[in-house]
mmCIF file of N, CA and C in Angstrom:
data_model
loop_
_atom_site.group_PDB
_atom_site.id
_atom_site.type_symbol
_atom_site.label_atom_id
_atom_site.label_comp_id
_atom_site.label_asym_id
_atom_site.label_seq_id
_atom_site.Cartn_x
_atom_site.Cartn_y
_atom_site.Cartn_z
ATOM 1 N N MET A 1 0.842 -1.170 0.000
ATOM 2 C CA MET A 1 0.000 0.000 0.000
ATOM 3 C C MET A 1 0.892 1.240 0.000
ATOM 4 N N GLU A 2 0.646 2.103 -0.939
ATOM 5 C CA GLU A 2 1.413 3.325 -1.074
ATOM 6 C C GLU A 2 0.944 4.350 -0.058
ATOM 7 N N LEU A 3 1.897 5.000 0.565
ATOM 8 C CA LEU A 3 1.566 6.050 1.521
ATOM 9 C C LEU A 3 1.240 7.317 0.743
ATOM 10 N N TYR A 4 0.056 7.829 0.919
ATOM 11 C CA TYR A 4 -0.432 8.934 0.115
ATOM 12 C C TYR A 4 0.110 10.286 0.580
ATOM 13 N N PHE A 5 0.223 10.469 1.863
ATOM 14 C CA PHE A 5 0.680 11.740 2.417
ATOM 15 C C PHE A 5 1.997 11.544 3.167
ATOM 16 N N LYS A 6 2.994 11.020 2.499
ATOM 17 C CA LYS A 6 4.268 10.683 3.144
ATOM 18 C C LYS A 6 4.956 11.917 3.743
ATOM 19 N N GLU A 7 5.012 13.000 3.002
ATOM 20 C CA GLU A 7 5.685 14.197 3.512
ATOM 21 C C GLU A 7 5.005 14.712 4.782
ATOM 22 N N GLU A 8 3.681 14.720 4.780
ATOM 23 C CA GLU A 8 2.940 15.168 5.956
ATOM 24 C C GLU A 8 3.176 14.231 7.132
ATOM 25 N N ARG A 9 3.150 12.927 6.867
ATOM 26 C CA ARG A 9 3.400 11.948 7.926
ATOM 27 C C ARG A 9 4.793 12.134 8.511
ATOM 28 N N ASP A 10 5.788 12.294 7.631
ATOM 29 C CA ASP A 10 7.163 12.468 8.092
ATOM 30 C C ASP A 10 7.318 13.744 8.916
ATOM 31 N N ARG A 11 6.702 14.826 8.463
ATOM 32 C CA ARG A 11 6.772 16.090 9.208
ATOM 33 C C ARG A 11 6.112 15.947 10.579
ATOM 34 N N ASP A 12 4.935 15.330 10.604
ATOM 35 C CA ASP A 12 4.229 15.135 11.878
ATOM 36 C C ASP A 12 5.017 14.224 12.806
ATOM 37 N N PHE A 13 5.584 13.163 12.255
ATOM 38 C CA PHE A 13 6.389 12.237 13.056
ATOM 39 C C PHE A 13 7.596 12.974 13.644
ATOM 40 N N PHE A 14 8.263 13.766 12.830
ATOM 41 C CA PHE A 14 9.413 14.529 13.301
ATOM 42 C C PHE A 14 9.004 15.467 14.432
ATOM 43 N N ASN A 15 7.880 16.159 14.267
ATOM 44 C CA ASN A 15 7.418 17.088 15.303
ATOM 45 C C ASN A 15 7.120 16.364 16.615
ATOM 46 N N VAL A 16 6.529 15.192 16.538
ATOM 47 C CA VAL A 16 6.260 14.406 17.749
ATOM 48 C C VAL A 16 7.580 13.989 18.395
ATOM 49 N N CYS A 17 8.521 13.550 17.572
ATOM 50 C CA CYS A 17 9.844 13.163 18.102
ATOM 51 C C CYS A 17 10.518 14.335 18.806
ATOM 52 N N GLU A 18 10.472 15.484 18.183
ATOM 53 C CA GLU A 18 11.102 16.665 18.772
ATOM 54 C C GLU A 18 10.413 17.086 20.070
ATOM 55 N N THR A 19 9.116 16.949 20.136
ATOM 56 C CA THR A 19 8.383 17.252 21.370
ATOM 57 C C THR A 19 8.827 16.305 22.480
ATOM 58 N N ILE A 20 8.949 15.024 22.161
ATOM 59 C CA ILE A 20 9.400 14.043 23.148
ATOM 60 C C ILE A 20 10.807 14.397 23.620
ATOM 61 N N ARG A 21 11.679 14.737 22.685
ATOM 62 C CA ARG A 21 13.070 15.086 23.032
ATOM 63 C C ARG A 21 13.110 16.305 23.947
ATOM 64 N N LYS A 22 12.355 17.333 23.589
ATOM 65 C CA LYS A 22 12.378 18.584 24.358
ATOM 66 C C LYS A 22 11.743 18.437 25.730
ATOM 67 N N GLU A 23 10.755 17.560 25.849
ATOM 68 C CA GLU A 23 10.067 17.384 27.130
ATOM 69 C C GLU A 23 10.756 16.401 28.062
ATOM 70 N N SER A 24 11.775 15.727 27.574
ATOM 71 C CA SER A 24 12.488 14.756 28.400
ATOM 72 C C SER A 24 13.387 15.485 29.399
ATOM 73 N N ASP A 25 13.294 15.074 30.661
ATOM 74 C CA ASP A 25 14.114 15.681 31.708
ATOM 75 C C ASP A 25 15.552 15.187 31.685
ATOM 76 N N THR A 26 15.747 14.014 31.120
ATOM 77 C CA THR A 26 17.078 13.424 31.066
ATOM 78 C C THR A 26 17.421 13.102 29.615
ATOM 79 N N TYR A 27 18.645 12.651 29.419
ATOM 80 C CA TYR A 27 19.076 12.262 28.075
ATOM 81 C C TYR A 27 18.193 11.118 27.573
ATOM 82 N N ILE A 28 17.809 11.221 26.333
ATOM 83 C CA ILE A 28 17.042 10.163 25.701
ATOM 84 C C ILE A 28 17.608 9.979 24.290
ATOM 85 N N SER A 29 17.881 8.754 23.933
ATOM 86 C CA SER A 29 18.513 8.480 22.645
ATOM 87 C C SER A 29 17.528 8.675 21.489
ATOM 88 N N VAL A 30 18.071 8.843 20.321
ATOM 89 C CA VAL A 30 17.261 8.970 19.110
ATOM 90 C C VAL A 30 16.385 7.735 18.955
ATOM 91 N N SER A 31 16.947 6.591 19.238
ATOM 92 C CA SER A 31 16.204 5.336 19.126
ATOM 93 C C SER A 31 15.015 5.313 20.082
ATOM 94 N N GLU A 32 15.244 5.701 21.326
ATOM 95 C CA GLU A 32 14.157 5.735 22.306
ATOM 96 C C GLU A 32 13.081 6.741 21.925
ATOM 97 N N ILE A 33 13.499 7.882 21.415
ATOM 98 C CA ILE A 33 12.547 8.908 20.991
ATOM 99 C C ILE A 33 11.645 8.362 19.894
ATOM 100 N N ALA A 34 12.239 7.771 18.878
ATOM 101 C CA ALA A 34 11.470 7.250 17.738
ATOM 102 C C ALA A 34 10.519 6.143 18.181
ATOM 103 N N LYS A 35 10.982 5.276 19.073
ATOM 104 C CA LYS A 35 10.127 4.180 19.542
ATOM 105 C C LYS A 35 8.950 4.687 20.368
ATOM 106 N N LYS A 36 9.157 5.767 21.104
ATOM 107 C CA LYS A 36 8.042 6.375 21.839
ATOM 108 C C LYS A 36 7.089 7.082 20.874
ATOM 109 N N ALA A 37 7.648 7.737 19.888
ATOM 110 C CA ALA A 37 6.845 8.532 18.953
ATOM 111 C C ALA A 37 5.880 7.674 18.145
ATOM 112 N N VAL A 38 6.279 6.463 17.759
ATOM 113 C CA VAL A 38 5.370 5.639 16.944
ATOM 114 C C VAL A 38 4.114 5.269 17.709
ATOM 115 N N ARG A 39 4.165 5.315 19.022
ATOM 116 C CA ARG A 39 2.998 4.973 19.834
ATOM 117 C C ARG A 39 2.126 6.185 20.167
ATOM 118 N N CYS A 40 2.539 7.356 19.698
ATOM 119 C CA CYS A 40 1.771 8.581 19.933
ATOM 120 C C CYS A 40 0.690 8.741 18.865
ATOM 121 N N GLU A 41 -0.338 9.484 19.239
ATOM 122 C CA GLU A 41 -1.424 9.757 18.303
ATOM 123 C C GLU A 41 -0.885 10.492 17.073
ATOM 124 N N ALA A 42 -1.373 10.094 15.910
ATOM 125 C CA ALA A 42 -0.989 10.730 14.645
ATOM 126 C C ALA A 42 -2.154 11.581 14.144
ATOM 127 N N GLN A 43 -1.851 12.572 13.336
ATOM 128 C CA GLN A 43 -2.882 13.485 12.827
ATOM 129 C C GLN A 43 -3.851 12.787 11.875
ATOM 130 N N SER A 44 -3.420 11.707 11.259
ATOM 131 C CA SER A 44 -4.293 10.932 10.377
ATOM 132 C C SER A 44 -3.638 9.581 10.109
ATOM 133 N N PHE A 45 -4.265 8.801 9.241
ATOM 134 C CA PHE A 45 -3.660 7.552 8.781
ATOM 135 C C PHE A 45 -2.782 7.817 7.562
ATOM 136 N N TYR A 46 -2.849 9.025 7.003
ATOM 137 C CA TYR A 46 -2.049 9.458 5.861
ATOM 138 C C TYR A 46 -2.322 8.630 4.605
ATOM 139 N N LEU A 47 -3.587 8.333 4.383
ATOM 140 C CA LEU A 47 -4.007 7.578 3.214
ATOM 141 C C LEU A 47 -5.038 8.378 2.432
ATOM 142 N N SER A 48 -5.186 8.043 1.163
ATOM 143 C CA SER A 48 -6.224 8.676 0.343
ATOM 144 C C SER A 48 -7.570 8.032 0.656
ATOM 145 N N GLU A 49 -8.635 8.706 0.288
ATOM 146 C CA GLU A 49 -9.976 8.146 0.495
ATOM 147 C C GLU A 49 -10.129 6.828 -0.266
ATOM 148 N N GLN A 50 -9.539 6.754 -1.436
ATOM 149 C CA GLN A 50 -9.599 5.520 -2.221
ATOM 150 C C GLN A 50 -8.912 4.372 -1.483
ATOM 151 N N GLN A 51 -7.802 4.649 -0.825
ATOM 152 C CA GLN A 51 -7.102 3.603 -0.080
ATOM 153 C C GLN A 51 -7.927 3.125 1.115
ATOM 154 N N TYR A 52 -8.653 4.046 1.753
ATOM 155 C CA TYR A 52 -9.547 3.625 2.838
ATOM 156 C C TYR A 52 -10.579 2.634 2.316
ATOM 157 N N ARG A 53 -11.175 2.961 1.193
ATOM 158 C CA ARG A 53 -12.192 2.070 0.620
ATOM 159 C C ARG A 53 -11.594 0.711 0.257
ATOM 160 N N LYS A 54 -10.399 0.703 -0.296
ATOM 161 C CA LYS A 54 -9.741 -0.564 -0.654
ATOM 162 C C LYS A 54 -9.485 -1.406 0.591
ATOM 163 N N ILE A 55 -9.001 -0.771 1.637
ATOM 164 C CA ILE A 55 -8.729 -1.499 2.882
ATOM 165 C C ILE A 55 -10.016 -2.105 3.420
ATOM 166 N N PHE A 56 -11.076 -1.318 3.427
ATOM 167 C CA PHE A 56 -12.327 -1.843 3.949
ATOM 168 C C PHE A 56 -12.832 -2.995 3.091
ATOM 169 N N ASN A 57 -12.782 -2.851 1.800
ATOM 170 C CA ASN A 57 -13.253 -3.925 0.920
ATOM 171 C C ASN A 57 -12.433 -5.200 1.098
ATOM 172 N N ARG A 58 -11.135 -5.061 1.276
ATOM 173 C CA ARG A 58 -10.289 -6.243 1.480
ATOM 174 C C ARG A 58 -10.501 -6.866 2.850
ATOM 175 N N ALA A 59 -10.770 -6.038 3.833
ATOM 176 C CA ALA A 59 -10.807 -6.518 5.219
ATOM 177 C C ALA A 59 -12.204 -6.784 5.748
ATOM 178 N N ARG A 60 -13.227 -6.564 4.954
ATOM 179 C CA ARG A 60 -14.576 -6.665 5.508
ATOM 180 C C ARG A 60 -14.955 -8.082 5.906
ATOM 181 N N ILE A 61 -14.332 -9.078 5.317
ATOM 182 C CA ILE A 61 -14.623 -10.460 5.680
ATOM 183 C C ILE A 61 -13.587 -11.000 6.659
ATOM 184 N N TYR A 62 -12.323 -10.724 6.388
ATOM 185 C CA TYR A 62 -11.240 -11.254 7.212
ATOM 186 C C TYR A 62 -10.514 -10.110 7.922
ATOM 187 N N PRO A 63 -10.316 -10.218 9.234
ATOM 188 C CA PRO A 63 -9.606 -9.152 9.943
ATOM 189 C C PRO A 63 -8.124 -9.091 9.577
ATOM 190 N N ARG A 64 -7.575 -10.172 9.027
ATOM 191 C CA ARG A 64 -6.179 -10.167 8.598
ATOM 192 C C ARG A 64 -6.162 -10.185 7.075
ATOM 193 N N ILE A 65 -5.491 -9.212 6.494
ATOM 194 C CA ILE A 65 -5.445 -9.076 5.048
ATOM 195 C C ILE A 65 -4.572 -10.175 4.444
ATOM 196 N N LYS A 66 -5.062 -10.795 3.393
ATOM 197 C CA LYS A 66 -4.280 -11.811 2.691
ATOM 198 C C LYS A 66 -2.993 -11.195 2.160
ATOM 199 N N ASN A 67 -1.933 -11.963 2.205
ATOM 200 C CA ASN A 67 -0.630 -11.576 1.669
ATOM 201 C C ASN A 67 0.008 -10.381 2.384
ATOM 202 N N CYS A 68 -0.498 -9.990 3.527
ATOM 203 C CA CYS A 68 0.093 -8.891 4.279
ATOM 204 C C CYS A 68 0.792 -9.476 5.496
ATOM 205 N N LYS A 69 2.107 -9.419 5.490
ATOM 206 C CA LYS A 69 2.880 -10.019 6.570
ATOM 207 C C LYS A 69 3.226 -9.024 7.670
ATOM 208 N N SER A 70 2.953 -7.766 7.447
ATOM 209 C CA SER A 70 3.278 -6.734 8.421
ATOM 210 C C SER A 70 2.191 -6.654 9.488
ATOM 211 N N GLU A 71 2.554 -6.966 10.719
ATOM 212 C CA GLU A 71 1.584 -6.893 11.808
ATOM 213 C C GLU A 71 1.132 -5.452 12.044
ATOM 214 N N ILE A 72 2.019 -4.502 11.860
ATOM 215 C CA ILE A 72 1.650 -3.097 12.046
ATOM 216 C C ILE A 72 0.632 -2.675 10.996
ATOM 217 N N ARG A 73 0.841 -3.092 9.763
ATOM 218 C CA ARG A 73 -0.121 -2.765 8.705
ATOM 219 C C ARG A 73 -1.464 -3.438 8.990
ATOM 220 N N ASN A 74 -1.418 -4.681 9.453
ATOM 221 C CA ASN A 74 -2.656 -5.376 9.810
ATOM 222 C C ASN A 74 -3.365 -4.658 10.950
ATOM 223 N N GLU A 75 -2.607 -4.149 11.899
ATOM 224 C CA GLU A 75 -3.199 -3.392 13.002
ATOM 225 C C GLU A 75 -3.914 -2.147 12.462
ATOM 226 N N MET A 76 -3.284 -1.462 11.511
ATOM 227 C CA MET A 76 -3.905 -0.302 10.898
ATOM 228 C C MET A 76 -5.174 -0.708 10.142
ATOM 229 N N TYR A 77 -5.113 -1.799 9.397
ATOM 230 C CA TYR A 77 -6.280 -2.275 8.651
ATOM 231 C C TYR A 77 -7.435 -2.597 9.610
ATOM 232 N N ARG A 78 -7.117 -3.253 10.723
ATOM 233 C CA ARG A 78 -8.171 -3.584 11.686
ATOM 234 C C ARG A 78 -8.807 -2.323 12.269
ATOM 235 N N GLU A 79 -7.981 -1.322 12.570
ATOM 236 C CA GLU A 79 -8.498 -0.067 13.115
ATOM 237 C C GLU A 79 -9.410 0.620 12.101
ATOM 238 N N ILE A 80 -8.975 0.683 10.861
ATOM 239 C CA ILE A 80 -9.782 1.318 9.824
ATOM 240 C C ILE A 80 -11.072 0.535 9.616
ATOM 241 N N ARG A 81 -10.963 -0.775 9.576
ATOM 242 C CA ARG A 81 -12.155 -1.625 9.417
ATOM 243 C C ARG A 81 -13.135 -1.388 10.560
ATOM 244 N N SER A 82 -12.636 -1.326 11.762
ATOM 245 C CA SER A 82 -13.474 -1.094 12.931
ATOM 246 C C SER A 82 -14.196 0.253 12.834
ATOM 247 N N ARG A 83 -13.488 1.270 12.404
ATOM 248 C CA ARG A 83 -14.097 2.586 12.267
ATOM 249 C C ARG A 83 -15.139 2.616 11.152
ATOM 250 N N PHE A 84 -14.851 1.896 10.071
ATOM 251 C CA PHE A 84 -15.833 1.796 8.987
ATOM 252 C C PHE A 84 -17.119 1.162 9.505
ATOM 253 N N LEU A 85 -16.971 0.036 10.201
ATOM 254 C CA LEU A 85 -18.147 -0.671 10.699
ATOM 255 C C LEU A 85 -18.927 0.174 11.695
ATOM 256 N N GLU A 86 -18.231 0.885 12.546
ATOM 257 C CA GLU A 86 -18.887 1.756 13.520
ATOM 258 C C GLU A 86 -19.664 2.868 12.820
ATOM 259 N N ALA A 87 -19.043 3.502 11.825
ATOM 260 C CA ALA A 87 -19.719 4.575 11.090
ATOM 261 C C ALA A 87 -20.923 4.036 10.330
ATOM 262 N N LYS A 88 -20.770 2.864 9.734
ATOM 263 C CA LYS A 88 -21.873 2.260 8.980
ATOM 264 C C LYS A 88 -23.017 1.886 9.919
ATOM 265 N N HIS A 89 -22.677 1.417 11.111
ATOM 266 C CA HIS A 89 -23.695 1.064 12.103
ATOM 267 C C HIS A 89 -24.464 2.304 12.572
ATOM 268 N N GLU A 90 -23.733 3.396 12.773
ATOM 269 C CA GLU A 90 -24.359 4.633 13.246
ATOM 270 C C GLU A 90 -25.256 5.254 12.188
ATOM 271 N N ASN A 91 -24.887 5.095 10.907
ATOM 272 C CA ASN A 91 -25.687 5.653 9.827
ATOM 273 C C ASN A 91 -25.574 4.731 8.611
ATOM 274 N N SER A 92 -26.507 3.806 8.510
ATOM 275 C CA SER A 92 -26.440 2.785 7.463
ATOM 276 C C SER A 92 -26.608 3.357 6.057
ATOM 277 N N LYS A 93 -27.064 4.587 5.942
ATOM 278 C CA LYS A 93 -27.260 5.191 4.629
ATOM 279 C C LYS A 93 -25.972 5.797 4.052
ATOM 280 N N LEU A 94 -24.936 5.885 4.872
ATOM 281 C CA LEU A 94 -23.673 6.431 4.375
ATOM 282 C C LEU A 94 -23.064 5.505 3.335
ATOM 283 N N LYS A 95 -22.568 6.087 2.270
ATOM 284 C CA LYS A 95 -21.859 5.321 1.247
ATOM 285 C C LYS A 95 -20.417 5.134 1.707
ATOM 286 N N TYR A 96 -19.755 4.124 1.155
ATOM 287 C CA TYR A 96 -18.370 3.868 1.530
ATOM 288 C C TYR A 96 -17.487 5.084 1.279
ATOM 289 N N SER A 97 -17.742 5.801 0.199
ATOM 290 C CA SER A 97 -16.933 6.988 -0.096
ATOM 291 C C SER A 97 -17.131 8.064 0.974
ATOM 292 N N GLN A 98 -18.344 8.181 1.513
ATOM 293 C CA GLN A 98 -18.605 9.154 2.572
ATOM 294 C C GLN A 98 -17.902 8.750 3.865
ATOM 295 N N ILE A 99 -17.932 7.453 4.153
ATOM 296 C CA ILE A 99 -17.244 6.970 5.356
ATOM 297 C C ILE A 99 -15.739 7.156 5.198
ATOM 298 N N ALA A 100 -15.228 6.883 4.016
ATOM 299 C CA ALA A 100 -13.792 7.069 3.767
ATOM 300 C C ALA A 100 -13.401 8.526 3.980
ATOM 301 N N LYS A 101 -14.239 9.431 3.550
ATOM 302 C CA LYS A 101 -13.963 10.867 3.760
ATOM 303 C C LYS A 101 -13.948 11.185 5.252
ATOM 304 N N LEU A 102 -14.908 10.648 5.994
ATOM 305 C CA LEU A 102 -14.926 10.858 7.444
ATOM 306 C C LEU A 102 -13.634 10.349 8.092
ATOM 307 N N LEU A 103 -13.227 9.140 7.708
ATOM 308 C CA LEU A 103 -12.019 8.552 8.295
ATOM 309 C C LEU A 103 -10.775 9.347 7.929
ATOM 310 N N SER A 104 -10.753 9.898 6.741
ATOM 311 C CA SER A 104 -9.576 10.660 6.320
ATOM 312 C C SER A 104 -9.402 11.930 7.151
ATOM 313 N N GLU A 105 -10.460 12.347 7.823
ATOM 314 C CA GLU A 105 -10.407 13.549 8.655
ATOM 315 C C GLU A 105 -10.176 13.239 10.136
ATOM 316 N N GLN A 106 -10.102 11.944 10.475
ATOM 317 C CA GLN A 106 -9.904 11.550 11.875
ATOM 318 C C GLN A 106 -8.430 11.327 12.187
ATOM 319 N N LYS A 107 -8.113 11.432 13.462
ATOM 320 C CA LYS A 107 -6.754 11.132 13.912
ATOM 321 C C LYS A 107 -6.587 9.627 14.028
ATOM 322 N N ALA A 108 -5.352 9.179 13.918
ATOM 323 C CA ALA A 108 -5.020 7.763 14.087
ATOM 324 C C ALA A 108 -4.480 7.569 15.503
ATOM 325 N N PRO A 109 -4.695 6.406 16.082
ATOM 326 C CA PRO A 109 -4.237 6.190 17.456
ATOM 327 C C PRO A 109 -2.713 6.134 17.601
ATOM 328 N N ARG A 110 -2.017 5.963 16.497
ATOM 329 C CA ARG A 110 -0.551 5.881 16.527
ATOM 330 C C ARG A 110 -0.015 6.091 15.123
ATOM 331 N N PHE A 111 1.292 6.170 15.014
ATOM 332 C CA PHE A 111 1.941 6.156 13.705
ATOM 333 C C PHE A 111 2.153 4.689 13.352
ATOM 334 N N TYR A 112 1.681 4.298 12.214
ATOM 335 C CA TYR A 112 1.813 2.900 11.810
ATOM 336 C C TYR A 112 3.125 2.698 11.060
ATOM 337 N N ILE A 113 4.210 2.749 11.841
ATOM 338 C CA ILE A 113 5.570 2.581 11.341
ATOM 339 C C ILE A 113 6.243 1.566 12.258
ATOM 340 N N ALA A 114 6.959 0.613 11.677
ATOM 341 C CA ALA A 114 7.724 -0.339 12.485
ATOM 342 C C ALA A 114 8.792 0.420 13.269
ATOM 343 N N GLU A 115 9.088 -0.045 14.474
ATOM 344 C CA GLU A 115 10.049 0.665 15.326
ATOM 345 C C GLU A 115 11.407 0.841 14.657
ATOM 346 N N ASP A 116 11.930 -0.211 14.029
ATOM 347 C CA ASP A 116 13.248 -0.086 13.395
ATOM 348 C C ASP A 116 13.213 0.909 12.241
ATOM 349 N N ARG A 117 12.113 0.928 11.501
ATOM 350 C CA ARG A 117 11.959 1.894 10.413
ATOM 351 C C ARG A 117 11.793 3.301 10.984
ATOM 352 N N ALA A 118 11.103 3.434 12.104
ATOM 353 C CA ALA A 118 10.911 4.744 12.734
ATOM 354 C C ALA A 118 12.241 5.338 13.181
ATOM 355 N N VAL A 119 13.115 4.502 13.712
ATOM 356 C CA VAL A 119 14.431 4.985 14.141
ATOM 357 C C VAL A 119 15.208 5.506 12.933
ATOM 358 N N MET A 120 15.224 4.733 11.850
ATOM 359 C CA MET A 120 15.925 5.162 10.632
ATOM 360 C C MET A 120 15.304 6.441 10.075
ATOM 361 N N LEU A 121 13.980 6.509 10.101
ATOM 362 C CA LEU A 121 13.287 7.685 9.595
ATOM 363 C C LEU A 121 13.652 8.923 10.410
ATOM 364 N N TYR A 122 13.659 8.799 11.721
ATOM 365 C CA TYR A 122 13.988 9.949 12.565
ATOM 366 C C TYR A 122 15.418 10.412 12.304
ATOM 367 N N TYR A 123 16.354 9.495 12.170
ATOM 368 C CA TYR A 123 17.736 9.866 11.827
ATOM 369 C C TYR A 123 17.759 10.627 10.502
ATOM 370 N N ASP A 124 17.056 10.112 9.505
ATOM 371 C CA ASP A 124 17.015 10.768 8.195
ATOM 372 C C ASP A 124 16.400 12.165 8.295
ATOM 373 N N LEU A 125 15.326 12.272 9.066
ATOM 374 C CA LEU A 125 14.659 13.563 9.218
ATOM 375 C C LEU A 125 15.526 14.565 9.982
ATOM 376 N N LEU A 126 16.287 14.073 10.943
ATOM 377 C CA LEU A 126 17.202 14.962 11.668
ATOM 378 C C LEU A 126 18.213 15.576 10.721
ATOM 379 N N LYS A 127 18.680 14.804 9.764
ATOM 380 C CA LYS A 127 19.660 15.297 8.788
ATOM 381 C C LYS A 127 19.049 16.342 7.871
ATOM 382 N N THR A 128 17.803 16.157 7.494
ATOM 383 C CA THR A 128 17.208 17.037 6.483
ATOM 384 C C THR A 128 16.381 18.185 7.048
ATOM 385 N N LEU A 129 15.756 18.003 8.203
ATOM 386 C CA LEU A 129 14.838 19.026 8.711
ATOM 387 C C LEU A 129 15.419 19.942 9.768
ATOM 388 N N ARG A 130 16.560 19.639 10.293
ATOM 389 C CA ARG A 130 17.131 20.505 11.331
ATOM 390 C C ARG A 130 17.797 21.706 10.769
#
């Protein structure tokens, strides 16, 4: 799955990392910062409305997506699926495209980035954004 808003996600992730660094009373390593940041609330899932619909269509029967070996991605798919079902339950007349638009405007419970990738990303962002 292609990340639709990668630049926005990276900027938001960097800002969360920097907040963690600045608020720490003691020394905290780049690795520790990145690992804490991935568990923080994100501004969105950083996907297009079309990608939300695809995820829901793929996941509506099975909570685990076929051919997806990433547990973090599966966690994101389950969260999106859950939100789709909740929105559909609350208003059964909503079309999938309308629900996808609603979800695209919601915050995500975390950054869906693997910890090792988050550490590398934060290092890369430190080089380019500082």
